[in-house]
Short mmCIF file of C-alpha atoms in Angstrom, two decimals:
data_model
loop_
_atom_site.label_atom_id
_atom_site.label_comp_id
_atom_site.label_asym_id
_atom_site.label_seq_id
_atom_site.Cartn_x
_atom_site.Cartn_y
_atom_site.Cartn_z
CA MET A 9 49.79 -67.46 107.37
CA ASP A 10 49.92 -66.01 103.97
CA TRP A 11 52.71 -63.23 102.89
CA TYR A 12 50.19 -60.69 102.86
CA SER A 13 48.86 -60.95 106.58
CA LEU A 14 52.55 -61.19 107.36
CA VAL A 15 53.65 -57.82 105.63
CA LYS A 16 50.42 -56.20 107.10
CA PHE A 17 51.13 -57.60 110.67
CA LEU A 18 54.61 -56.38 110.28
CA HIS A 19 53.41 -52.62 108.60
CA VAL A 20 50.89 -52.41 111.87
CA VAL A 21 53.71 -53.09 114.57
CA ALA A 22 56.09 -50.91 113.30
CA ALA A 23 53.61 -48.20 112.80
CA VAL A 24 52.42 -48.75 116.55
CA VAL A 25 55.87 -48.46 117.76
CA TRP A 26 56.50 -45.50 116.11
CA VAL A 27 53.14 -43.73 116.52
CA GLY A 28 52.53 -44.92 120.12
CA GLY A 29 55.89 -44.23 121.13
CA GLY A 30 56.06 -40.97 119.96
CA PHE A 31 52.88 -39.85 121.21
CA ALA A 32 53.32 -41.31 124.88
CA LEU A 33 56.49 -38.87 125.05
CA ALA A 34 54.88 -35.92 123.89
CA LEU A 35 51.77 -36.59 126.09
CA LEU A 36 54.52 -36.64 128.90
CA ALA A 37 55.69 -33.73 127.16
CA LEU A 38 52.24 -31.84 127.59
CA ARG A 39 51.61 -32.52 130.71
CA ALA A 40 54.92 -31.20 132.25
CA GLU A 41 54.59 -28.41 130.28
CA ARG A 42 50.98 -27.82 131.92
CA ALA A 43 52.01 -28.87 135.28
CA SER A 44 55.13 -26.00 134.76
CA ASN A 45 57.37 -29.01 135.48
CA VAL A 46 60.53 -27.90 133.47
CA GLU A 47 62.78 -30.78 134.29
CA ALA A 48 60.12 -33.34 132.92
CA MET A 49 59.63 -31.62 129.88
CA LEU A 50 63.01 -31.32 129.34
CA LEU A 51 63.07 -34.85 130.07
CA ALA A 52 60.33 -35.75 127.49
CA MET A 53 61.83 -33.66 124.87
CA ARG A 54 65.35 -35.03 125.46
CA ALA A 55 64.03 -38.80 125.48
CA THR A 56 62.42 -37.53 122.19
CA GLY A 57 65.43 -36.10 120.26
CA GLU A 58 67.53 -39.52 121.34
CA LEU A 59 64.76 -41.87 120.44
CA GLY A 60 63.94 -39.94 117.38
CA ASN A 61 67.03 -41.30 115.14
CA ARG A 62 67.40 -44.45 116.91
CA LEU A 63 63.58 -45.49 117.09
CA PHE A 64 61.07 -43.64 115.59
CA ALA A 65 62.61 -42.90 112.27
CA PRO A 66 63.43 -46.27 111.40
CA MET A 67 60.11 -47.20 112.82
CA SER A 68 58.72 -44.84 110.40
CA LEU A 69 60.89 -46.55 107.45
CA LEU A 70 59.95 -49.73 108.01
CA THR A 71 55.99 -48.58 108.44
CA LEU A 72 56.72 -47.13 104.89
CA ALA A 73 58.89 -50.02 103.48
CA PHE A 74 56.17 -52.42 104.65
CA GLY A 75 53.20 -50.26 103.40
CA LEU A 76 54.97 -50.05 99.98
CA VAL A 77 55.21 -53.75 99.88
CA LEU A 78 51.47 -54.31 100.48
CA CYS A 79 50.54 -51.50 97.79
CA TRP A 80 53.16 -52.91 95.43
CA PHE A 81 51.81 -56.27 95.60
CA TRP A 82 48.13 -56.46 96.66
CA VAL A 83 46.35 -53.09 96.58
CA GLY A 84 47.98 -50.90 94.25
CA PHE A 85 48.69 -47.07 94.43
CA SER A 86 45.75 -45.35 92.84
CA ASP A 87 43.18 -45.83 95.82
CA LEU A 88 42.63 -42.18 97.80
CA TRP A 89 42.94 -43.59 101.10
CA VAL A 90 46.72 -44.75 100.09
CA LEU A 91 47.62 -41.23 98.56
CA ILE A 92 46.52 -39.81 102.11
CA GLY A 93 48.53 -42.22 103.58
CA LEU A 94 51.62 -41.32 101.72
CA ALA A 95 51.44 -37.50 102.07
CA GLY A 96 50.68 -37.70 105.63
CA TYR A 97 53.35 -40.08 105.86
CA PHE A 98 56.04 -37.82 104.15
CA THR A 99 54.66 -34.87 106.04
CA THR A 100 55.31 -36.52 110.03
CA PHE A 101 58.59 -38.01 108.36
CA THR A 102 59.39 -34.31 107.13
CA ILE A 103 58.68 -32.79 110.71
CA GLY A 104 60.47 -35.32 112.49
CA MET A 105 63.59 -34.97 110.39
CA THR A 106 63.71 -31.21 110.27
CA VAL A 107 62.17 -29.87 113.32
CA PHE A 108 62.41 -32.63 115.70
CA GLY A 109 65.79 -34.15 115.27
CA PRO A 110 67.86 -30.36 114.93
CA THR A 111 65.80 -29.06 117.60
CA ALA A 112 66.44 -31.84 120.22
CA ALA A 113 70.26 -31.59 119.07
CA LYS A 114 70.08 -27.93 119.60
CA MET A 115 68.72 -28.26 122.75
CA ALA A 116 70.97 -30.75 124.30
CA ALA A 117 73.77 -28.65 123.47
CA LEU A 118 72.37 -25.73 124.77
CA ILE A 119 71.48 -27.27 128.26
CA ALA A 120 75.00 -28.82 128.04
CA GLN A 121 76.49 -25.44 127.09
CA GLU A 122 74.55 -23.05 129.22
CA GLY A 123 72.28 -25.00 131.91
CA VAL A 124 68.64 -24.85 131.65
CA THR A 125 67.98 -21.20 130.31
CA PRO A 126 64.85 -20.09 128.89
CA ARG A 127 66.25 -20.22 125.27
CA ALA A 128 66.38 -24.19 125.82
CA LEU A 129 63.11 -24.15 127.41
CA ALA A 130 61.98 -22.22 124.29
CA LEU A 131 63.48 -24.60 122.04
CA GLY A 132 61.40 -27.66 124.11
CA GLN A 133 58.06 -25.59 123.45
CA ARG A 134 58.67 -25.07 119.90
CA MET A 135 59.13 -29.09 119.77
CA LEU A 136 55.70 -29.19 121.69
CA ARG A 137 53.97 -26.81 119.31
CA PHE A 138 55.15 -29.18 116.14
CA ALA A 139 53.91 -32.06 117.96
CA ARG A 140 50.59 -30.91 118.01
CA ILE A 141 50.65 -31.03 113.96
CA ASP A 142 52.46 -34.07 114.02
CA TYR A 143 50.11 -35.89 116.19
CA SER A 144 47.22 -34.56 114.40
CA VAL A 145 48.64 -35.57 110.92
CA MET A 146 49.05 -39.15 112.51
CA LEU A 147 45.71 -39.42 114.23
CA VAL A 148 44.64 -38.64 110.54
CA ILE A 149 47.01 -41.16 108.79
CA VAL A 150 45.65 -43.99 111.47
CA ALA A 151 42.24 -42.98 110.75
CA ASP A 152 42.77 -43.01 106.91
CA MET A 153 44.36 -46.66 106.91
CA VAL A 154 41.10 -47.64 109.25
CA LEU A 155 38.58 -46.38 107.26
CA LYS A 156 39.98 -46.46 104.01
CA PRO A 157 37.70 -43.32 102.66
CA THR A 158 36.81 -43.03 99.03
CA ALA A 159 36.11 -39.31 97.42
CA LYS A 160 32.52 -40.31 98.11
CA ASP A 161 33.27 -40.33 102.01
CA LEU A 162 32.82 -36.58 102.57
CA GLY A 163 31.69 -37.13 106.31
CA ILE A 164 34.95 -38.78 107.13
CA LEU A 165 37.58 -36.68 104.85
CA LEU A 166 35.79 -33.33 106.17
CA GLY A 167 36.24 -35.24 109.59
CA MET A 168 39.99 -35.49 108.82
CA ALA A 169 40.48 -32.15 107.84
CA ALA A 170 38.75 -30.82 111.04
CA VAL A 171 41.58 -32.92 113.05
CA LEU A 172 44.23 -31.80 111.22
CA ALA A 173 42.97 -28.05 111.61
CA ALA A 174 42.72 -28.39 115.06
CA GLY A 175 45.99 -29.83 115.32
CA ILE A 176 47.23 -26.58 113.77
CA ALA A 177 45.21 -24.28 115.47
CA LEU A 178 46.17 -25.62 118.88
CA ALA A 179 49.88 -25.34 117.68
CA ALA A 180 49.56 -21.55 116.99
CA THR A 181 47.86 -20.95 120.40
CA ALA A 182 50.38 -22.78 122.48
CA GLY A 183 53.40 -22.31 124.11
CA THR A 184 52.27 -18.80 125.17
CA ARG A 185 52.73 -19.69 128.90
CA SER A 186 56.43 -18.47 129.77
CA LEU A 187 58.30 -21.15 131.56
CA THR A 188 61.29 -20.51 133.96
CA PRO A 189 63.85 -22.94 134.88
CA ALA A 190 64.17 -23.83 138.60
CA PRO A 191 66.95 -21.72 140.47
CA ALA A 192 70.28 -23.93 140.67
CA ALA A 193 70.67 -25.30 143.99
#
């Protein structure tokens, strides 16, 4: 095995853990929200917050680091697909650090202080709205890394833009259902 293959393998493994783990938790939360299962939704959101700094942020940083090594030594930084990937990475990393982390911490503190209240549920739904955007960006990044579009690949670029627009639209229309916490026993 050569160095390029090893670094590329580590890049992909880190990305799979980061994207796949977060996607699974977001999917669990969305399913719980649709089923009006408040406890399951909060459990998934709490897990997302707890794993954010312990797993997802380090894996995203490793994904970036290995990707930068690949670009520095073998690929370069001028290809459109590299620039799209970097822009996508910084978008999703920023959402994680400015929305998911702080909102999960605020939600956990609120639940510890007041229990499961409509305010705590609203924070969980806020995280789910941003998850729709975040995972549309991640889907674009995955497509970008696999398809490696150039400026001539208008169909691919338009498809990626449509995925991003759909994620934003879903986020804008989500969370209109009011969840109520289960009565205390």
